[in-house]
mmCIF file with all atom_site columns, C-alpha atoms in Angstrom:
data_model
loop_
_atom_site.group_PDB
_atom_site.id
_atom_site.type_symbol
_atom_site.label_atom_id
_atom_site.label_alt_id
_atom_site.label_comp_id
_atom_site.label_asym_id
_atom_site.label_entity_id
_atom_site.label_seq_id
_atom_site.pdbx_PDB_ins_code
_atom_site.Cartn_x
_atom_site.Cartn_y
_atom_site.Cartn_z
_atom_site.occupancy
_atom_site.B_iso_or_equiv
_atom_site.pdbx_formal_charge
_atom_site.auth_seq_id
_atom_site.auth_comp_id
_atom_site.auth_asym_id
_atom_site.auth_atom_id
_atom_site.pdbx_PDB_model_num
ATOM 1   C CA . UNK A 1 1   ? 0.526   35.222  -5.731  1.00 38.00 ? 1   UNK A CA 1
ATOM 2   C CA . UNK A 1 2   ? -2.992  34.954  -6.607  1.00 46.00 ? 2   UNK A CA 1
ATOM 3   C CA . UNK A 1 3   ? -4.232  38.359  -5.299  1.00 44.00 ? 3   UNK A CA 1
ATOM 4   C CA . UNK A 1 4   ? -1.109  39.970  -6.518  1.00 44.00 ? 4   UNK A CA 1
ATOM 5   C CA . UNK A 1 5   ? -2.360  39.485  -10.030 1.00 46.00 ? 5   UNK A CA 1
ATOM 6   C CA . UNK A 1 6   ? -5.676  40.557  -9.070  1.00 46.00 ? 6   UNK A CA 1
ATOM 7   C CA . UNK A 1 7   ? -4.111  43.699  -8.065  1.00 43.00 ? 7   UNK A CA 1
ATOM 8   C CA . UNK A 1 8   ? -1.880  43.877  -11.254 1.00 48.00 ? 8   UNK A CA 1
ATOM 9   C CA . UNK A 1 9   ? -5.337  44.123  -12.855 1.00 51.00 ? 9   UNK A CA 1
ATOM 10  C CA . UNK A 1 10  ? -3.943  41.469  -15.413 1.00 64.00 ? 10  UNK A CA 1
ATOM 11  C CA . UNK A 1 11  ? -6.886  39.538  -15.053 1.00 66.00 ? 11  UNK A CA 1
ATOM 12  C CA . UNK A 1 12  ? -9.397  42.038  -16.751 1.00 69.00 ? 12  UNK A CA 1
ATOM 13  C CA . UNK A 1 13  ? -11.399 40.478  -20.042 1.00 72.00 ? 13  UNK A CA 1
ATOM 14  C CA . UNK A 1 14  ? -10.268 37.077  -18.831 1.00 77.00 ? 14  UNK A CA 1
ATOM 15  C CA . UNK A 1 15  ? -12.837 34.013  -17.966 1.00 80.00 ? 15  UNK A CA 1
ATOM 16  C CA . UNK A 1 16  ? -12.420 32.275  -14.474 1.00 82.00 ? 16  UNK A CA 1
ATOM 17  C CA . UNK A 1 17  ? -12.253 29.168  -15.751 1.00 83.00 ? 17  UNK A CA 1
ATOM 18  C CA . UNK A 1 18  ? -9.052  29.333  -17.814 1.00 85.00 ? 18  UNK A CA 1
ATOM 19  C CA . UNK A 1 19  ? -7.450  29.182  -14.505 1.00 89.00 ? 19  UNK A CA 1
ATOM 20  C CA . UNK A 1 20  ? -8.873  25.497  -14.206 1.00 90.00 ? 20  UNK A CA 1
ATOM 21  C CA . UNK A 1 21  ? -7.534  22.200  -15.678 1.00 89.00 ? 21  UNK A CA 1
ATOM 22  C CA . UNK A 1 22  ? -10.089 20.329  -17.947 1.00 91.00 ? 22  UNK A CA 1
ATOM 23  C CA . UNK A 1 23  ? -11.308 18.078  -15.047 1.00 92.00 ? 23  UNK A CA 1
ATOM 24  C CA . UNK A 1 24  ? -11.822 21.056  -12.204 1.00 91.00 ? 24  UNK A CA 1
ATOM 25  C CA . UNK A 1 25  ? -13.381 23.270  -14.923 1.00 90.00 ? 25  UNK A CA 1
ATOM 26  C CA . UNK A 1 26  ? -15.984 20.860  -16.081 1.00 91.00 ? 26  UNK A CA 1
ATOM 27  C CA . UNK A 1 27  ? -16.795 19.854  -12.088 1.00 91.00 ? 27  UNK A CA 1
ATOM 28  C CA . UNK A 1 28  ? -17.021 23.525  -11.340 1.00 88.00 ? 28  UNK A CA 1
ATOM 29  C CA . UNK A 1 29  ? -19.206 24.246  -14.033 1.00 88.00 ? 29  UNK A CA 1
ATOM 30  C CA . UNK A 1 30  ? -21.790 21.616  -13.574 1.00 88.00 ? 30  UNK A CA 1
ATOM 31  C CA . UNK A 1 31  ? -21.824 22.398  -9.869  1.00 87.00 ? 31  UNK A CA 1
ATOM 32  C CA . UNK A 1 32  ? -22.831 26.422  -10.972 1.00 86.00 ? 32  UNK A CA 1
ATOM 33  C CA . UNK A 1 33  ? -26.136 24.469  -11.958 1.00 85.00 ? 33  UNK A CA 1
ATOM 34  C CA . UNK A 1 34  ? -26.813 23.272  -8.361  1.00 84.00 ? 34  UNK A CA 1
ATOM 35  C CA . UNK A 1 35  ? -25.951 26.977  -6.583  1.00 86.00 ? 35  UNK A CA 1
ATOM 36  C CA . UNK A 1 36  ? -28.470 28.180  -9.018  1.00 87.00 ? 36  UNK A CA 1
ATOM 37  C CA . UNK A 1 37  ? -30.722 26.531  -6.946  1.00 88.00 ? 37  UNK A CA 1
ATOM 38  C CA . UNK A 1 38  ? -29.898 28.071  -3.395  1.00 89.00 ? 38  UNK A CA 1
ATOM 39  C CA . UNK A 1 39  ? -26.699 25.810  -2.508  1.00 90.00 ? 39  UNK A CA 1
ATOM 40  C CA . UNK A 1 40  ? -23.781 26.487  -1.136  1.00 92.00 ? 40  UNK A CA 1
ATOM 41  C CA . UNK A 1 41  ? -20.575 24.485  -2.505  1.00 91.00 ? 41  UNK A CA 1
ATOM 42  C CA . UNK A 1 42  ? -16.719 24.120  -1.049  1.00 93.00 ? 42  UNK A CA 1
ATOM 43  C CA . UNK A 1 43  ? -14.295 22.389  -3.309  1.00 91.00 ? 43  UNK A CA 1
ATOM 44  C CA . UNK A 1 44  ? -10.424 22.113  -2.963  1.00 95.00 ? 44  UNK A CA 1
ATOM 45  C CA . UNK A 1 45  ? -9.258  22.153  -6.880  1.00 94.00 ? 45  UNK A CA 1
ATOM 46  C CA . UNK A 1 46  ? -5.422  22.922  -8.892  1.00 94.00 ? 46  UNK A CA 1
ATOM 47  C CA . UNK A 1 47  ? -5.841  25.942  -10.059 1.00 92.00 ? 47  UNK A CA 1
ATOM 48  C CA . UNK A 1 48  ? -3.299  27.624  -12.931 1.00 90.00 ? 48  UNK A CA 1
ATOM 49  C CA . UNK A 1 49  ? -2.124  31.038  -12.153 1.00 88.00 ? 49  UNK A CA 1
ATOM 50  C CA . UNK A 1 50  ? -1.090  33.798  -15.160 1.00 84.00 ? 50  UNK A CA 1
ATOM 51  C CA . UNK A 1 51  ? 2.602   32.414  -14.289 1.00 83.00 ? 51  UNK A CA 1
ATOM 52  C CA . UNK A 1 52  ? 2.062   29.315  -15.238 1.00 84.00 ? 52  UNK A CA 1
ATOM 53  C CA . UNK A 1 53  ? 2.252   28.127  -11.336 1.00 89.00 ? 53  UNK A CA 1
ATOM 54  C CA . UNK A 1 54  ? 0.065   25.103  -10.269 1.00 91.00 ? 54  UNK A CA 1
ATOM 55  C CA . UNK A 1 55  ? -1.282  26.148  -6.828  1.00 94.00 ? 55  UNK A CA 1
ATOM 56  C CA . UNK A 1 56  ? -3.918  23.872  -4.606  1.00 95.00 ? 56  UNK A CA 1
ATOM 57  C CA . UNK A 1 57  ? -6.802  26.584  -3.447  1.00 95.00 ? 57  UNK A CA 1
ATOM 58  C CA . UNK A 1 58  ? -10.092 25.608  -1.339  1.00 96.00 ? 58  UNK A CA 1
ATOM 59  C CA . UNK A 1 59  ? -13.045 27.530  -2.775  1.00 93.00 ? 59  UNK A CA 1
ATOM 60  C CA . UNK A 1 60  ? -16.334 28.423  -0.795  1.00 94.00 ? 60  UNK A CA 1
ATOM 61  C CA . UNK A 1 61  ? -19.093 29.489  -3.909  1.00 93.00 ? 61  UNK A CA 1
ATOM 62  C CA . UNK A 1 62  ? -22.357 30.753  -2.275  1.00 94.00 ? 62  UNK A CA 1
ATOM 63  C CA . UNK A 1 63  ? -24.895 31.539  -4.781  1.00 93.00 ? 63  UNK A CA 1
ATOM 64  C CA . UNK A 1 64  ? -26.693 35.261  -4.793  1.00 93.00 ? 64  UNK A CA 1
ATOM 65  C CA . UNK A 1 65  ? -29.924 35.909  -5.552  1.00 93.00 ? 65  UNK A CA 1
ATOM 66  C CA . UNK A 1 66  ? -31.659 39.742  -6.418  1.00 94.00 ? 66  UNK A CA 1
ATOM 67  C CA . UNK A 1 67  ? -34.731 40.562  -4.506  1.00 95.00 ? 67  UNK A CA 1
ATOM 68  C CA . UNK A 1 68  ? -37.234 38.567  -6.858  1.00 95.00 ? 68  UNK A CA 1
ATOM 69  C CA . UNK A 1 69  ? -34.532 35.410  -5.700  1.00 92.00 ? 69  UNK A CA 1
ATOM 70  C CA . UNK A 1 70  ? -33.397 35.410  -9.331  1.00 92.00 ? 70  UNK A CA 1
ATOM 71  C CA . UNK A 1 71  ? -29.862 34.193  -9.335  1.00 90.00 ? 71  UNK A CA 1
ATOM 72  C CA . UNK A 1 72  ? -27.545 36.957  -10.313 1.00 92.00 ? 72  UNK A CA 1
ATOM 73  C CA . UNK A 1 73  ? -24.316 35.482  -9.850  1.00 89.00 ? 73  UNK A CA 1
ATOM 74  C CA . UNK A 1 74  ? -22.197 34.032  -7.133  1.00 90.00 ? 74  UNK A CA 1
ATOM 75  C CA . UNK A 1 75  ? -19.505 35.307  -3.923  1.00 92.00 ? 75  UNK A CA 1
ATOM 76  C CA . UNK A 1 76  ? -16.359 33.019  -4.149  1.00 91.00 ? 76  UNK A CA 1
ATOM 77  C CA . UNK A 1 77  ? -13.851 33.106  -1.548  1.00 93.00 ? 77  UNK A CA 1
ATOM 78  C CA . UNK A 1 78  ? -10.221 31.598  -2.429  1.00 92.00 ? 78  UNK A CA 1
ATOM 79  C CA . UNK A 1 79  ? -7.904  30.120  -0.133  1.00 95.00 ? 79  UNK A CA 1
ATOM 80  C CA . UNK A 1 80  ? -4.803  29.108  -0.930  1.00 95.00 ? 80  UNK A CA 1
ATOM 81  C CA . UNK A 1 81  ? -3.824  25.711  0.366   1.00 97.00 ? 81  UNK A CA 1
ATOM 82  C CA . UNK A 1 82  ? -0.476  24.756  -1.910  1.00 96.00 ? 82  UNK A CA 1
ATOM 83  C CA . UNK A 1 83  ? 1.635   23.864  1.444   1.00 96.00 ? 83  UNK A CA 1
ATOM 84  C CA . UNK A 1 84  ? -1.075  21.822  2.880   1.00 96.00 ? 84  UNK A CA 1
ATOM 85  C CA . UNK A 1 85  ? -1.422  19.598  -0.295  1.00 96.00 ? 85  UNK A CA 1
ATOM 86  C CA . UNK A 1 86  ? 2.202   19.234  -0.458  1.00 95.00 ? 86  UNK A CA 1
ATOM 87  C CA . UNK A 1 87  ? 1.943   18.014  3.162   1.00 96.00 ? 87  UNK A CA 1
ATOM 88  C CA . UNK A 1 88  ? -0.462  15.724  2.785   1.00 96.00 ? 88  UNK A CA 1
ATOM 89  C CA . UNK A 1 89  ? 1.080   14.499  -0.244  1.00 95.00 ? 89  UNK A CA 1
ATOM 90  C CA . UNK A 1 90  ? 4.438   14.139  1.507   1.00 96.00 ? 90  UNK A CA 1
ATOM 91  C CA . UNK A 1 91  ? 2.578   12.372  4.043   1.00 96.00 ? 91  UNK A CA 1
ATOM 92  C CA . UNK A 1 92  ? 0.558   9.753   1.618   1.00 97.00 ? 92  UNK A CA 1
ATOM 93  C CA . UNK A 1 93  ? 4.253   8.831   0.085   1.00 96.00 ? 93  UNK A CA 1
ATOM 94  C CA . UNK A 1 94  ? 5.652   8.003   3.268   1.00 96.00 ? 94  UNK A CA 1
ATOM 95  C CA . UNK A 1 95  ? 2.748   5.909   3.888   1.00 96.00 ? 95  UNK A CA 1
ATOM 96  C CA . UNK A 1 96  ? 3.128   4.346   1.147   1.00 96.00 ? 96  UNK A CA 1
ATOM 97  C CA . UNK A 1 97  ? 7.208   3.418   1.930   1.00 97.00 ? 97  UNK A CA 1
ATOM 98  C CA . UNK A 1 98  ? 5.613   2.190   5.083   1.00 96.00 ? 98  UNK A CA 1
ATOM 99  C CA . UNK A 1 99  ? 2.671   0.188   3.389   1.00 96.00 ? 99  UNK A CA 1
ATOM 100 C CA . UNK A 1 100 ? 5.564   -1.576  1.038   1.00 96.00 ? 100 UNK A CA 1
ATOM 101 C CA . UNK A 1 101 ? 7.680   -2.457  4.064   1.00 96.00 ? 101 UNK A CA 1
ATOM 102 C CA . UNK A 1 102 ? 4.923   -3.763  6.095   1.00 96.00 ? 102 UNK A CA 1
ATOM 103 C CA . UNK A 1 103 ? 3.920   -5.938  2.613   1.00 96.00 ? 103 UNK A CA 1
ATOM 104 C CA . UNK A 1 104 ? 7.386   -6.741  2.142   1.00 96.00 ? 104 UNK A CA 1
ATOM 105 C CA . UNK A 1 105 ? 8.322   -7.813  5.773   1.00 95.00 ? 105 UNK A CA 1
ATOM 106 C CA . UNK A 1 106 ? 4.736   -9.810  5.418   1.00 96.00 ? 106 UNK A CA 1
ATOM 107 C CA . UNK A 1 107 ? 5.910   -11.439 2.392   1.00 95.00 ? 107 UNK A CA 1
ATOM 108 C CA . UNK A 1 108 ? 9.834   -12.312 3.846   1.00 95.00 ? 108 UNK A CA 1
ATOM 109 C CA . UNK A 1 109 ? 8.284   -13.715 7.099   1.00 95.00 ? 109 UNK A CA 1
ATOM 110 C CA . UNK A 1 110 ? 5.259   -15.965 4.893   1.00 95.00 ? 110 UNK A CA 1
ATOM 111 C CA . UNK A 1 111 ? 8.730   -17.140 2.661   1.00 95.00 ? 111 UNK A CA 1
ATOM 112 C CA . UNK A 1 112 ? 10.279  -17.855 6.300   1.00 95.00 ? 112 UNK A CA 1
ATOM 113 C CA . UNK A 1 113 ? 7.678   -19.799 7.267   1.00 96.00 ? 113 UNK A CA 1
ATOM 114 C CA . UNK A 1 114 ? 7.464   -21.800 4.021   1.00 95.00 ? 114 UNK A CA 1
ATOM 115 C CA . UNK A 1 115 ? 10.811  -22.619 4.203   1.00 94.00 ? 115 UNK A CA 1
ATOM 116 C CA . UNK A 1 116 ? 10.508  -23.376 7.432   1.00 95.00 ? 116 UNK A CA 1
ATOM 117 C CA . UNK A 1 117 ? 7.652   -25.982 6.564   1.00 95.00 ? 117 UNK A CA 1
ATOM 118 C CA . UNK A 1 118 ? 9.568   -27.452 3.507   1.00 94.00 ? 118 UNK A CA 1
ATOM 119 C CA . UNK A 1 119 ? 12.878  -28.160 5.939   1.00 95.00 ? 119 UNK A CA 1
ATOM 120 C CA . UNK A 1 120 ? 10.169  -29.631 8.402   1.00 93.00 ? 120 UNK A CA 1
ATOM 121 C CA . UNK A 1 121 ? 9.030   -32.039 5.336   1.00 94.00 ? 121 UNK A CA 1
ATOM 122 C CA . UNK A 1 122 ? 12.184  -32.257 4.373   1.00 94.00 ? 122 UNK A CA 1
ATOM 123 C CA . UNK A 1 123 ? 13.339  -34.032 7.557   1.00 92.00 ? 123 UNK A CA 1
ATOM 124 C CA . UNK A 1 124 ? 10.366  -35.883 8.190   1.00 91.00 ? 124 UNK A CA 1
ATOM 125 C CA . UNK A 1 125 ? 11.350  -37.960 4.727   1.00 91.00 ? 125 UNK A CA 1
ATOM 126 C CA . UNK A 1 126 ? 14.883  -37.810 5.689   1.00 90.00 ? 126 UNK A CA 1
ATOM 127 C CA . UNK A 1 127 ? 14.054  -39.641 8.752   1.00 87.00 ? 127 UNK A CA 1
ATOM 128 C CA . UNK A 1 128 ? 11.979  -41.904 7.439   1.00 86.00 ? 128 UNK A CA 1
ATOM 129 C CA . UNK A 1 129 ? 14.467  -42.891 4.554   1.00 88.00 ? 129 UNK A CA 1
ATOM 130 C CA . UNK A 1 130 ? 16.992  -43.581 7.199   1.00 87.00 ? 130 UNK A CA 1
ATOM 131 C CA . UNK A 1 131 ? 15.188  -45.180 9.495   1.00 85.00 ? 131 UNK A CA 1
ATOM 132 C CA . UNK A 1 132 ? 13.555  -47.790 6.652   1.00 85.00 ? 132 UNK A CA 1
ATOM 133 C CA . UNK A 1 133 ? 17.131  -49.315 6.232   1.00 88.00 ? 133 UNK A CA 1
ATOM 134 C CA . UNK A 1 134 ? 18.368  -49.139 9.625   1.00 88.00 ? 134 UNK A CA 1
ATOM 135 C CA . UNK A 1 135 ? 15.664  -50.545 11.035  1.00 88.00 ? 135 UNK A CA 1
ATOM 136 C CA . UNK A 1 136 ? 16.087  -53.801 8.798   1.00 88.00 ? 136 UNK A CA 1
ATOM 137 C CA . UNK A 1 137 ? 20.032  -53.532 9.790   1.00 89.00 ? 137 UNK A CA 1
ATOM 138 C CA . UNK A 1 138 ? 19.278  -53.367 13.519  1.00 90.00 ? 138 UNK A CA 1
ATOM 139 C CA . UNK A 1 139 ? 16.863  -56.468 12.870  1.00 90.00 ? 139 UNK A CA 1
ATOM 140 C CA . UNK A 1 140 ? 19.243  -58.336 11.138  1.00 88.00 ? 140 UNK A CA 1
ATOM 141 C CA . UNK A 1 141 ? 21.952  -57.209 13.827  1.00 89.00 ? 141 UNK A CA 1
ATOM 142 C CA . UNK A 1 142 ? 20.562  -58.617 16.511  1.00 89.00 ? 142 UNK A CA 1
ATOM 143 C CA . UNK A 1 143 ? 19.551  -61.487 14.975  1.00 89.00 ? 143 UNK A CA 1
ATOM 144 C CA . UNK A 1 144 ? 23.364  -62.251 14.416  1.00 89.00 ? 144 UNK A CA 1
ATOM 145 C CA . UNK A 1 145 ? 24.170  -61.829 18.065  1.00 87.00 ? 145 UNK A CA 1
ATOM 146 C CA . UNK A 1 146 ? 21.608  -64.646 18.386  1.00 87.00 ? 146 UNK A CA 1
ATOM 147 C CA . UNK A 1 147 ? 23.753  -67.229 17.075  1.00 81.00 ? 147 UNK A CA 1
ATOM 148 C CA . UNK A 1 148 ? 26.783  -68.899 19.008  1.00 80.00 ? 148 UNK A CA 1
ATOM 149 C CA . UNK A 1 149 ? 28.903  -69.680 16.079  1.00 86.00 ? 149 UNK A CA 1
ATOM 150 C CA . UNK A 1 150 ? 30.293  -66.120 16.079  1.00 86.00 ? 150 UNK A CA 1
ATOM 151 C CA . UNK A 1 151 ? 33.643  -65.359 16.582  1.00 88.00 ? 151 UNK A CA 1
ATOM 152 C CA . UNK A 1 152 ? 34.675  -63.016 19.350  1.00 88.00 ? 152 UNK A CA 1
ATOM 153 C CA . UNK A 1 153 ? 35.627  -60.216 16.970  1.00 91.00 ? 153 UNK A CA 1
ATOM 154 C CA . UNK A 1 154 ? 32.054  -60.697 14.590  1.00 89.00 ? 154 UNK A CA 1
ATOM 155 C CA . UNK A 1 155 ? 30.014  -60.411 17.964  1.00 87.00 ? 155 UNK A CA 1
ATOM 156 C CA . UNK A 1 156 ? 31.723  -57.405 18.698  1.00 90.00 ? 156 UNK A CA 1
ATOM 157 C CA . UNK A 1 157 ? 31.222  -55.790 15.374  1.00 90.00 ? 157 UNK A CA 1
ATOM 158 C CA . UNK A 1 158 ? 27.878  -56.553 15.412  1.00 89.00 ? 158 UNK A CA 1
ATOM 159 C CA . UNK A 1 159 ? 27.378  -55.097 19.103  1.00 90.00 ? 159 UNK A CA 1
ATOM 160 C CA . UNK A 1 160 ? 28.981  -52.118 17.191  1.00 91.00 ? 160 UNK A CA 1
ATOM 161 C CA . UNK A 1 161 ? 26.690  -51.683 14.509  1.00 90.00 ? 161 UNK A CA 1
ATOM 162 C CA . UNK A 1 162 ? 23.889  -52.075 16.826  1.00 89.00 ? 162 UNK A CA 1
ATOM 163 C CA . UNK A 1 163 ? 25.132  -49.242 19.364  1.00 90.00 ? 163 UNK A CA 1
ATOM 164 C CA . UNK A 1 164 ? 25.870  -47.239 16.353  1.00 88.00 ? 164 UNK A CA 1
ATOM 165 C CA . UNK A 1 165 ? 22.752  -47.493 15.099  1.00 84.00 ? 165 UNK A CA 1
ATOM 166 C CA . UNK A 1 166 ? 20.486  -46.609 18.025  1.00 84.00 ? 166 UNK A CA 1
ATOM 167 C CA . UNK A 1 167 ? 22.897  -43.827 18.792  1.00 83.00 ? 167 UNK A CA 1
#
């Protein structure tokens, strides 16, 4: 697309850098102060075509110099690399889907584990407010079977509560 408007000639009486956006434009022209001094510079800018397209090209800017080495101008090659930016951008979203699951699956299995904790905790003080009072029932329990002046059917409801309770 780019050398087809070349060839149109539709680019005649027209400045290079129109066919930059604000931030590429200002980069490329503070770098022109650098080739001035003998160096070479590859950049991979947006650039605007006379369509209106946004393409991704990789320039290579090598400054030229006339015989006294007075800088005269510079050779630009242009490649365009539209399909390769859309890769890599393609590629950088689905590493990002893959970054959020990995975060999210970290975050589900850190909630599993402090719910996991909190129903440890949450027995622990179970058992211990359980065990308080049936302790002191057990005690009393077999303290009962102690004395003879039970009945038959007391002894055996005590033996009850007792075999109950260490169940």
């Amino acid at each position: 697309a780019i050398v087809g408007e070349r060839l149109s000639g539709n680019l005649f009486g027209k400045s290079v850098f129109q066919f930059f956006e604000d931030e590429a434009r200002e980069m490329l022209i503070e770098e022109m102060k650098v080739r001035k001094h003998g160096q070479s510079s590859t950049y991979e800018v947006p650039l605007i075509t006379l369509h209106e397209d946004r393409r991704w090209v990789r320039l290579t800017v090598v400054p030229r110099f006339d015989a006294e080495q007075q800088w005269i101008g510079e050779f630009v090659t242009m490649l365009d690399i539209t399909d390769r930016k859309c890769m890599e951008l393609e590629l950088q979203r689905a590493k990002d889907i893959v970054d959020q699951a990995w975060q999210h699956a970290e975050a589900t299995r850190h909630l599993a584990e402090l719910a996991n904790d909190a129903k440890g905790e949450f027995l622990a003080h179970l058992s211990h407010e359980l065990r308080t009072p049936l302790n002191a029932i057990l005690g009393y329990a077999h303290l009962m079977l102690r004395h003879n002046s039970l009945s038959e059917q007391s002894h055996n409801a005590v033996e009850m509560i007792l075999r109950s309770g260490e169940h």
